[in-house]
Amino acid sequence: LGTFSEGVLPWGDEYRSIRVFDNEAYVQVKAFGVMEVGRYTIRIEWEPVSFKLVDADGKPVVGARVRVSGPLNLTAISDERGVASFELYKPGPYDVTVKFRGVTVATVSIGSIVKPDFEVKCKVYEVAWLLTNAWDKPLKGAELVIRGPEGLIAKGVSDDEGMVRLGQLPGGQFTVEASYKRVSRSDVVEISGSGVRRMKLDVFLELPVIGVPLTTLEALVAVSTTGVSALGLTLARRRGVSNVEEEELSLEE
């Protein structure tokens, strides 16, 4: 029909009515004694329905898995704008579920599709960790791992400032494991907001040359018995390090 939208067209000895609008279309197949039997095909270009995912700070959530369930069951991944689009050509109610890093961060129920764009606020937060030693000083090179019920959520290594910047994380309860060489710590934390969290590792001092960290208890025991230098020499020999010079260490910061 080209650009034809509404009216009547000559049809044998009669005229047929045709209507093609944005929300409906029909064609008359019988007019008095004139009739046309057969199959009529109407090509419809559906406007996609888009869901824009944003975190608690209004930033796009990229790489989330969005699933719509209803008359149609479809899945899409949010793009760099945080948008996931679907062609929902079957009307009816839909349930929308958003998963980010394997964790459900939003659920929305839509009674009917009355607009092409929806914004979905997700329980996703911008979180970083500050890792420190026993003296509350930044700890460089420590590893941080976050695990959820279904496995790994995120991991990273602290920088010169002791910061582990993990970006967007899903909300919920997770196990956070921090480790620096032979010293480690594990906590269960609830992520429910953006910000910087602190985690202290019991690294009292680190022996020179061999680079072995000691906890507060180990350092106190070493001082009260053989001394730090003797302990350092013993550890070095165990690790096969030769020619280790004894060095007096101060326990003062």
PDB file of C-alpha atoms in Angstrom:
ATOM      1  CA  LEU A   1       0.000   0.000   0.000  1.00  0.00           C
ATOM      2  CA  GLY A   2       3.039   2.260   0.136  1.00  0.00           C
ATOM      3  CA  THR A   3       2.309   5.426   2.078  1.00  0.00           C
ATOM      4  CA  PHE A   4      -1.448   4.938   1.882  1.00  0.00           C
ATOM      5  CA  SER A   5      -3.004   5.254   5.335  1.00  0.00           C
ATOM      6  CA  GLU A   6      -6.790   5.478   5.112  1.00  0.00           C
ATOM      7  CA  GLY A   7      -9.515   5.624   2.483  1.00  0.00           C
ATOM      8  CA  VAL A   8     -11.131   3.574  -0.264  1.00  0.00           C
ATOM      9  CA  LEU A   9      -9.625   2.028  -3.360  1.00  0.00           C
ATOM     10  CA  PRO A  10     -11.358   0.860  -6.559  1.00  0.00           C
ATOM     11  CA  TRP A  11     -12.120  -2.849  -6.383  1.00  0.00           C
ATOM     12  CA  GLY A  12     -13.917  -4.299  -9.397  1.00  0.00           C
ATOM     13  CA  ASP A  13     -17.332  -2.674  -9.560  1.00  0.00           C
ATOM     14  CA  GLU A  14     -17.069  -1.599  -5.919  1.00  0.00           C
ATOM     15  CA  TYR A  15     -14.649   0.058  -3.531  1.00  0.00           C
ATOM     16  CA  ARG A  16     -12.794  -1.445  -0.590  1.00  0.00           C
ATOM     17  CA  SER A  17     -11.903   0.324   2.647  1.00  0.00           C
ATOM     18  CA  ILE A  18      -8.345   0.236   3.928  1.00  0.00           C
ATOM     19  CA  ARG A  19      -6.889   1.654   7.130  1.00  0.00           C
ATOM     20  CA  VAL A  20      -3.237   1.555   8.184  1.00  0.00           C
ATOM     21  CA  PHE A  21      -2.457   3.495  11.363  1.00  0.00           C
ATOM     22  CA  ASP A  22       0.203   3.210  14.062  1.00  0.00           C
ATOM     23  CA  ASN A  23      -1.954   1.143  16.392  1.00  0.00           C
ATOM     24  CA  GLU A  24      -4.324  -0.690  14.046  1.00  0.00           C
ATOM     25  CA  ALA A  25      -4.787  -1.846  10.456  1.00  0.00           C
ATOM     26  CA  TYR A  26      -7.550  -3.480   8.425  1.00  0.00           C
ATOM     27  CA  VAL A  27      -8.491  -4.210   4.819  1.00  0.00           C
ATOM     28  CA  GLN A  28     -11.981  -4.916   3.529  1.00  0.00           C
ATOM     29  CA  VAL A  29     -12.226  -8.352   1.866  1.00  0.00           C
ATOM     30  CA  LYS A  30     -15.885  -8.296   0.752  1.00  0.00           C
ATOM     31  CA  ALA A  31     -18.144  -5.576  -0.609  1.00  0.00           C
ATOM     32  CA  PHE A  32     -21.564  -6.625  -1.819  1.00  0.00           C
ATOM     33  CA  GLY A  33     -20.951  -9.029  -4.699  1.00  0.00           C
ATOM     34  CA  VAL A  34     -17.205  -8.541  -4.826  1.00  0.00           C
ATOM     35  CA  MET A  35     -15.108 -10.846  -2.647  1.00  0.00           C
ATOM     36  CA  GLU A  36     -11.485 -11.912  -2.608  1.00  0.00           C
ATOM     37  CA  VAL A  37     -10.602 -15.213  -0.981  1.00  0.00           C
ATOM     38  CA  GLY A  38      -7.027 -15.823   0.084  1.00  0.00           C
ATOM     39  CA  ARG A  39      -4.349 -14.981   2.644  1.00  0.00           C
ATOM     40  CA  TYR A  40      -3.625 -11.406   3.603  1.00  0.00           C
ATOM     41  CA  THR A  41      -0.223 -10.650   5.111  1.00  0.00           C
ATOM     42  CA  ILE A  42       0.359  -7.503   7.130  1.00  0.00           C
ATOM     43  CA  ARG A  43       3.959  -6.631   7.927  1.00  0.00           C
ATOM     44  CA  ILE A  44       4.310  -4.809  11.226  1.00  0.00           C
ATOM     45  CA  GLU A  45       7.445  -3.029  12.391  1.00  0.00           C
ATOM     46  CA  TRP A  46       7.282  -3.299  16.168  1.00  0.00           C
ATOM     47  CA  GLU A  47       8.819  -0.535  18.219  1.00  0.00           C
ATOM     48  CA  PRO A  48      11.077  -2.149  20.825  1.00  0.00           C
ATOM     49  CA  VAL A  49      10.392  -1.777  24.528  1.00  0.00           C
ATOM     50  CA  SER A  50      13.534  -0.640  26.350  1.00  0.00           C
ATOM     51  CA  PHE A  51      14.517  -1.017  29.988  1.00  0.00           C
ATOM     52  CA  LYS A  52      17.197   1.368  31.237  1.00  0.00           C
ATOM     53  CA  LEU A  53      19.008  -0.008  34.273  1.00  0.00           C
ATOM     54  CA  VAL A  54      20.518   2.423  36.777  1.00  0.00           C
ATOM     55  CA  ASP A  55      22.347   1.865  40.055  1.00  0.00           C
ATOM     56  CA  ALA A  56      21.731   3.592  43.380  1.00  0.00           C
ATOM     57  CA  ASP A  57      23.646   6.650  42.127  1.00  0.00           C
ATOM     58  CA  GLY A  58      21.787   6.863  38.818  1.00  0.00           C
ATOM     59  CA  LYS A  59      24.656   5.435  36.744  1.00  0.00           C
ATOM     60  CA  PRO A  60      24.022   2.874  33.967  1.00  0.00           C
ATOM     61  CA  VAL A  61      24.345  -0.786  34.911  1.00  0.00           C
ATOM     62  CA  VAL A  62      26.269  -2.419  32.066  1.00  0.00           C
ATOM     63  CA  GLY A  63      26.339  -6.155  31.390  1.00  0.00           C
ATOM     64  CA  ALA A  64      23.296  -7.102  33.469  1.00  0.00           C
ATOM     65  CA  ARG A  65      21.086  -9.992  32.355  1.00  0.00           C
ATOM     66  CA  VAL A  66      17.467  -8.920  31.895  1.00  0.00           C
ATOM     67  CA  ARG A  67      14.706 -11.492  31.530  1.00  0.00           C
ATOM     68  CA  VAL A  68      11.072 -10.756  30.685  1.00  0.00           C
ATOM     69  CA  SER A  69       8.482 -13.437  31.439  1.00  0.00           C
ATOM     70  CA  GLY A  70       4.881 -13.430  30.247  1.00  0.00           C
ATOM     71  CA  PRO A  71       3.246 -13.979  26.860  1.00  0.00           C
ATOM     72  CA  LEU A  72       6.837 -13.958  25.593  1.00  0.00           C
ATOM     73  CA  ASN A  73       9.926 -15.185  27.446  1.00  0.00           C
ATOM     74  CA  LEU A  74      13.036 -13.314  26.342  1.00  0.00           C
ATOM     75  CA  THR A  75      16.509 -12.471  27.667  1.00  0.00           C
ATOM     76  CA  ALA A  76      18.911  -9.643  26.815  1.00  0.00           C
ATOM     77  CA  ILE A  77      22.129  -8.091  28.162  1.00  0.00           C
ATOM     78  CA  SER A  78      22.214  -4.382  28.997  1.00  0.00           C
ATOM     79  CA  ASP A  79      24.532  -2.376  26.741  1.00  0.00           C
ATOM     80  CA  GLU A  80      27.003   0.416  27.538  1.00  0.00           C
ATOM     81  CA  ARG A  81      24.056   2.745  28.195  1.00  0.00           C
ATOM     82  CA  GLY A  82      22.526   0.254  30.617  1.00  0.00           C
ATOM     83  CA  VAL A  83      19.686  -0.442  28.154  1.00  0.00           C
ATOM     84  CA  ALA A  84      18.136  -3.813  27.271  1.00  0.00           C
ATOM     85  CA  SER A  85      15.510  -3.847  24.489  1.00  0.00           C
ATOM     86  CA  PHE A  86      12.813  -6.353  23.528  1.00  0.00           C
ATOM     87  CA  GLU A  87      10.161  -6.661  20.821  1.00  0.00           C
ATOM     88  CA  LEU A  88       7.142  -7.523  22.953  1.00  0.00           C
ATOM     89  CA  TYR A  89       4.656  -8.074  20.146  1.00  0.00           C
ATOM     90  CA  LYS A  90       2.304 -10.128  22.315  1.00  0.00           C
ATOM     91  CA  PRO A  91       0.262  -7.979  24.715  1.00  0.00           C
ATOM     92  CA  GLY A  92      -0.211  -8.914  28.335  1.00  0.00           C
ATOM     93  CA  PRO A  93       1.424  -8.585  31.757  1.00  0.00           C
ATOM     94  CA  TYR A  94       5.158  -9.154  32.044  1.00  0.00           C
ATOM     95  CA  ASP A  95       7.567  -9.778  34.917  1.00  0.00           C
ATOM     96  CA  VAL A  96      11.049  -8.307  34.528  1.00  0.00           C
ATOM     97  CA  THR A  97      14.019  -9.755  36.454  1.00  0.00           C
ATOM     98  CA  VAL A  98      17.487  -8.181  36.447  1.00  0.00           C
ATOM     99  CA  LYS A  99      20.601 -10.116  37.470  1.00  0.00           C
ATOM    100  CA  PHE A 100      24.003  -8.484  37.875  1.00  0.00           C
ATOM    101  CA  ARG A 101      27.090 -10.603  38.505  1.00  0.00           C
ATOM    102  CA  GLY A 102      24.788 -13.544  39.170  1.00  0.00           C
ATOM    103  CA  VAL A 103      22.712 -11.737  41.823  1.00  0.00           C
ATOM    104  CA  THR A 104      19.109 -10.572  41.418  1.00  0.00           C
ATOM    105  CA  VAL A 105      19.153  -6.780  41.809  1.00  0.00           C
ATOM    106  CA  ALA A 106      15.671  -5.787  40.574  1.00  0.00           C
ATOM    107  CA  THR A 107      12.227  -7.254  39.854  1.00  0.00           C
ATOM    108  CA  VAL A 108       9.436  -5.319  38.158  1.00  0.00           C
ATOM    109  CA  SER A 109       5.884  -6.293  37.164  1.00  0.00           C
ATOM    110  CA  ILE A 110       4.252  -4.549  34.208  1.00  0.00           C
ATOM    111  CA  GLY A 111       0.496  -4.875  33.830  1.00  0.00           C
ATOM    112  CA  SER A 112       0.444  -3.704  30.219  1.00  0.00           C
ATOM    113  CA  ILE A 113       2.863  -2.084  27.799  1.00  0.00           C
ATOM    114  CA  VAL A 114       1.702   1.522  27.512  1.00  0.00           C
ATOM    115  CA  LYS A 115       5.062   3.194  26.805  1.00  0.00           C
ATOM    116  CA  PRO A 116       8.274   2.193  25.020  1.00  0.00           C
ATOM    117  CA  ASP A 117      10.767   3.115  27.759  1.00  0.00           C
ATOM    118  CA  PHE A 118      11.073   2.054  31.385  1.00  0.00           C
ATOM    119  CA  GLU A 119      13.692   2.950  33.986  1.00  0.00           C
ATOM    120  CA  VAL A 120      14.590   0.222  36.457  1.00  0.00           C
ATOM    121  CA  LYS A 121      16.477   1.172  39.617  1.00  0.00           C
ATOM    122  CA  CYS A 122      18.724  -1.685  40.685  1.00  0.00           C
ATOM    123  CA  LYS A 123      20.277  -2.604  44.009  1.00  0.00           C
ATOM    124  CA  VAL A 124      23.742  -1.970  42.615  1.00  0.00           C
ATOM    125  CA  TYR A 125      26.317   0.156  44.425  1.00  0.00           C
ATOM    126  CA  GLU A 126      29.735   1.700  43.788  1.00  0.00           C
ATOM    127  CA  VAL A 127      31.950   0.117  46.439  1.00  0.00           C
ATOM    128  CA  ALA A 128      35.676   0.168  47.233  1.00  0.00           C
ATOM    129  CA  TRP A 129      37.751  -1.312  50.055  1.00  0.00           C
ATOM    130  CA  LEU A 130      40.618   0.265  51.975  1.00  0.00           C
ATOM    131  CA  LEU A 131      42.983  -2.433  53.238  1.00  0.00           C
ATOM    132  CA  THR A 132      45.300  -1.533  56.114  1.00  0.00           C
ATOM    133  CA  ASN A 133      47.876  -3.245  58.291  1.00  0.00           C
ATOM    134  CA  ALA A 134      47.832  -3.520  62.078  1.00  0.00           C
ATOM    135  CA  TRP A 135      49.028   0.105  62.305  1.00  0.00           C
ATOM    136  CA  ASP A 136      46.099   1.358  60.171  1.00  0.00           C
ATOM    137  CA  LYS A 137      48.517   2.134  57.355  1.00  0.00           C
ATOM    138  CA  PRO A 138      47.561   1.386  53.715  1.00  0.00           C
ATOM    139  CA  LEU A 139      48.551  -2.110  52.646  1.00  0.00           C
ATOM    140  CA  LYS A 140      49.727  -2.363  49.045  1.00  0.00           C
ATOM    141  CA  GLY A 141      49.496  -5.615  47.079  1.00  0.00           C
ATOM    142  CA  ALA A 142      46.834  -7.312  49.203  1.00  0.00           C
ATOM    143  CA  GLU A 143      44.192  -9.364  47.403  1.00  0.00           C
ATOM    144  CA  LEU A 144      40.458  -8.973  48.016  1.00  0.00           C
ATOM    145  CA  VAL A 145      37.911 -11.581  46.910  1.00  0.00           C
ATOM    146  CA  ILE A 146      34.126 -11.301  47.217  1.00  0.00           C
ATOM    147  CA  ARG A 147      32.011 -14.447  47.005  1.00  0.00           C
ATOM    148  CA  GLY A 148      28.270 -14.976  46.925  1.00  0.00           C
ATOM    149  CA  PRO A 149      26.034 -18.046  47.177  1.00  0.00           C
ATOM    150  CA  GLU A 150      26.706 -18.887  43.523  1.00  0.00           C
ATOM    151  CA  GLY A 151      30.454 -18.241  43.539  1.00  0.00           C
ATOM    152  CA  LEU A 152      32.842 -15.414  42.722  1.00  0.00           C
ATOM    153  CA  ILE A 153      31.386 -11.891  42.561  1.00  0.00           C
ATOM    154  CA  ALA A 154      34.532  -9.780  42.162  1.00  0.00           C
ATOM    155  CA  LYS A 155      38.208  -9.600  43.075  1.00  0.00           C
ATOM    156  CA  GLY A 156      41.040  -7.091  42.994  1.00  0.00           C
ATOM    157  CA  VAL A 157      44.433  -6.057  44.380  1.00  0.00           C
ATOM    158  CA  SER A 158      45.096  -3.010  46.551  1.00  0.00           C
ATOM    159  CA  ASP A 159      47.033  -0.115  45.020  1.00  0.00           C
ATOM    160  CA  ASP A 160      49.641   2.207  46.568  1.00  0.00           C
ATOM    161  CA  GLU A 161      46.915   3.803  48.678  1.00  0.00           C
ATOM    162  CA  GLY A 162      45.644   0.445  49.903  1.00  0.00           C
ATOM    163  CA  MET A 163      42.472   0.827  47.813  1.00  0.00           C
ATOM    164  CA  VAL A 164      40.715  -1.973  45.973  1.00  0.00           C
ATOM    165  CA  ARG A 165      38.355  -0.318  43.509  1.00  0.00           C
ATOM    166  CA  LEU A 166      35.814  -2.879  42.338  1.00  0.00           C
ATOM    167  CA  GLY A 167      33.301  -0.561  40.686  1.00  0.00           C
ATOM    168  CA  GLN A 168      29.649  -1.595  40.711  1.00  0.00           C
ATOM    169  CA  LEU A 169      28.651  -4.459  42.984  1.00  0.00           C
ATOM    170  CA  PRO A 170      25.242  -6.047  43.603  1.00  0.00           C
ATOM    171  CA  GLY A 171      23.586  -5.553  46.950  1.00  0.00           C
ATOM    172  CA  GLY A 172      23.270  -8.431  49.387  1.00  0.00           C
ATOM    173  CA  GLN A 173      25.221 -10.493  51.881  1.00  0.00           C
ATOM    174  CA  PHE A 174      28.622 -11.740  50.772  1.00  0.00           C
ATOM    175  CA  THR A 175      31.821 -13.281  52.095  1.00  0.00           C
ATOM    176  CA  VAL A 176      34.799 -10.922  51.769  1.00  0.00           C
ATOM    177  CA  GLU A 177      38.252 -12.494  51.927  1.00  0.00           C
ATOM    178  CA  ALA A 178      41.410 -10.389  52.179  1.00  0.00           C
ATOM    179  CA  SER A 179      44.931 -11.805  52.114  1.00  0.00           C
ATOM    180  CA  TYR A 180      48.478 -10.516  52.124  1.00  0.00           C
ATOM    181  CA  LYS A 181      51.058 -13.250  51.645  1.00  0.00           C
ATOM    182  CA  ARG A 182      50.585 -15.526  54.677  1.00  0.00           C
ATOM    183  CA  VAL A 183      48.115 -13.293  56.552  1.00  0.00           C
ATOM    184  CA  SER A 184      44.408 -13.495  55.733  1.00  0.00           C
ATOM    185  CA  ARG A 185      41.002 -12.530  57.031  1.00  0.00           C
ATOM    186  CA  SER A 186      37.413 -13.390  56.113  1.00  0.00           C
ATOM    187  CA  ASP A 187      34.245 -11.448  56.993  1.00  0.00           C
ATOM    188  CA  VAL A 188      30.572 -11.691  56.086  1.00  0.00           C
ATOM    189  CA  VAL A 189      29.344  -8.256  55.017  1.00  0.00           C
ATOM    190  CA  GLU A 190      26.082  -6.707  53.872  1.00  0.00           C
ATOM    191  CA  ILE A 191      26.358  -4.400  50.856  1.00  0.00           C
ATOM    192  CA  SER A 192      23.461  -1.956  50.892  1.00  0.00           C
ATOM    193  CA  GLY A 193      25.011   1.340  49.838  1.00  0.00           C
ATOM    194  CA  SER A 194      27.843   2.998  47.941  1.00  0.00           C
ATOM    195  CA  GLY A 195      31.070   4.082  49.620  1.00  0.00           C
ATOM    196  CA  VAL A 196      34.476   2.989  50.904  1.00  0.00           C
ATOM    197  CA  ARG A 197      34.754   0.164  53.412  1.00  0.00           C
ATOM    198  CA  ARG A 198      37.754  -0.562  55.623  1.00  0.00           C
ATOM    199  CA  MET A 199      39.309  -3.918  56.365  1.00  0.00           C
ATOM    200  CA  LYS A 200      42.336  -4.389  58.610  1.00  0.00           C
ATOM    201  CA  LEU A 201      44.781  -7.251  58.195  1.00  0.00           C
ATOM    202  CA  ASP A 202      46.907  -8.227  61.185  1.00  0.00           C
ATOM    203  CA  VAL A 203      50.228  -7.417  59.517  1.00  0.00           C
ATOM    204  CA  PHE A 204      52.351  -6.037  62.363  1.00  0.00           C
ATOM    205  CA  LEU A 205      55.613  -5.905  60.432  1.00  0.00           C
ATOM    206  CA  GLU A 206      57.326  -7.503  57.469  1.00  0.00           C
ATOM    207  CA  LEU A 207      60.753  -9.069  57.794  1.00  0.00           C
ATOM    208  CA  PRO A 208      63.287  -7.531  55.408  1.00  0.00           C
ATOM    209  CA  VAL A 209      65.033  -9.532  52.680  1.00  0.00           C
ATOM    210  CA  ILE A 210      62.685 -12.512  52.948  1.00  0.00           C
ATOM    211  CA  GLY A 211      59.519 -10.378  52.972  1.00  0.00           C
ATOM    212  CA  VAL A 212      57.611 -12.480  55.499  1.00  0.00           C
ATOM    213  CA  PRO A 213      54.804 -10.617  57.318  1.00  0.00           C
ATOM    214  CA  LEU A 214      54.316 -11.232  61.031  1.00  0.00           C
ATOM    215  CA  THR A 215      51.080 -10.872  62.954  1.00  0.00           C
ATOM    216  CA  THR A 216      50.923  -8.890  66.184  1.00  0.00           C
ATOM    217  CA  LEU A 217      51.041 -12.041  68.302  1.00  0.00           C
ATOM    218  CA  GLU A 218      53.972 -13.485  66.364  1.00  0.00           C
ATOM    219  CA  ALA A 219      55.926 -10.250  66.709  1.00  0.00           C
ATOM    220  CA  LEU A 220      55.313 -10.060  70.464  1.00  0.00           C
ATOM    221  CA  VAL A 221      56.306 -13.695  70.945  1.00  0.00           C
ATOM    222  CA  ALA A 222      59.452 -13.151  68.892  1.00  0.00           C
ATOM    223  CA  VAL A 223      60.462 -10.127  70.954  1.00  0.00           C
ATOM    224  CA  SER A 224      59.830 -11.856  74.265  1.00  0.00           C
ATOM    225  CA  THR A 225      61.803 -14.958  73.329  1.00  0.00           C
ATOM    226  CA  THR A 226      64.479 -15.070  70.654  1.00  0.00           C
ATOM    227  CA  GLY A 227      64.138 -11.563  69.193  1.00  0.00           C
ATOM    228  CA  VAL A 228      62.931 -10.555  65.780  1.00  0.00           C
ATOM    229  CA  SER A 229      66.292 -10.885  64.059  1.00  0.00           C
ATOM    230  CA  ALA A 230      66.769 -14.478  65.182  1.00  0.00           C
ATOM    231  CA  LEU A 231      63.259 -15.357  64.093  1.00  0.00           C
ATOM    232  CA  GLY A 232      63.865 -13.772  60.709  1.00  0.00           C
ATOM    233  CA  LEU A 233      67.035 -15.797  60.228  1.00  0.00           C
ATOM    234  CA  THR A 234      65.223 -19.013  61.123  1.00  0.00           C
ATOM    235  CA  LEU A 235      62.425 -18.331  58.645  1.00  0.00           C
ATOM    236  CA  ALA A 236      64.949 -17.478  55.952  1.00  0.00           C
ATOM    237  CA  ARG A 237      66.771 -20.772  56.426  1.00  0.00           C
ATOM    238  CA  ARG A 238      63.489 -22.678  56.227  1.00  0.00           C
ATOM    239  CA  ARG A 239      62.782 -21.050  52.884  1.00  0.00           C
ATOM    240  CA  GLY A 240      66.238 -21.911  51.598  1.00  0.00           C
ATOM    241  CA  VAL A 241      67.558 -18.368  51.676  1.00  0.00           C
ATOM    242  CA  SER A 242      71.285 -18.143  52.324  1.00  0.00           C
ATOM    243  CA  ASN A 243      73.584 -15.318  53.335  1.00  0.00           C
ATOM    244  CA  VAL A 244      70.913 -13.531  55.343  1.00  0.00           C
ATOM    245  CA  GLU A 245      72.387 -10.831  57.511  1.00  0.00           C
ATOM    246  CA  GLU A 246      70.918 -10.394  60.926  1.00  0.00           C
ATOM    247  CA  GLU A 247      69.394  -6.990  61.391  1.00  0.00           C
ATOM    248  CA  GLU A 248      67.982  -5.415  64.495  1.00  0.00           C
ATOM    249  CA  LEU A 249      64.405  -4.273  63.855  1.00  0.00           C
ATOM    250  CA  SER A 250      62.590  -1.620  65.768  1.00  0.00           C
ATOM    251  CA  LEU A 251      58.983  -2.324  66.730  1.00  0.00           C
ATOM    252  CA  GLU A 252      58.263   1.362  66.712  1.00  0.00           C
ATOM    253  CA  GLU A 253      56.270   2.631  63.719  1.00  0.00           C
TER     254      GLU A 253
END
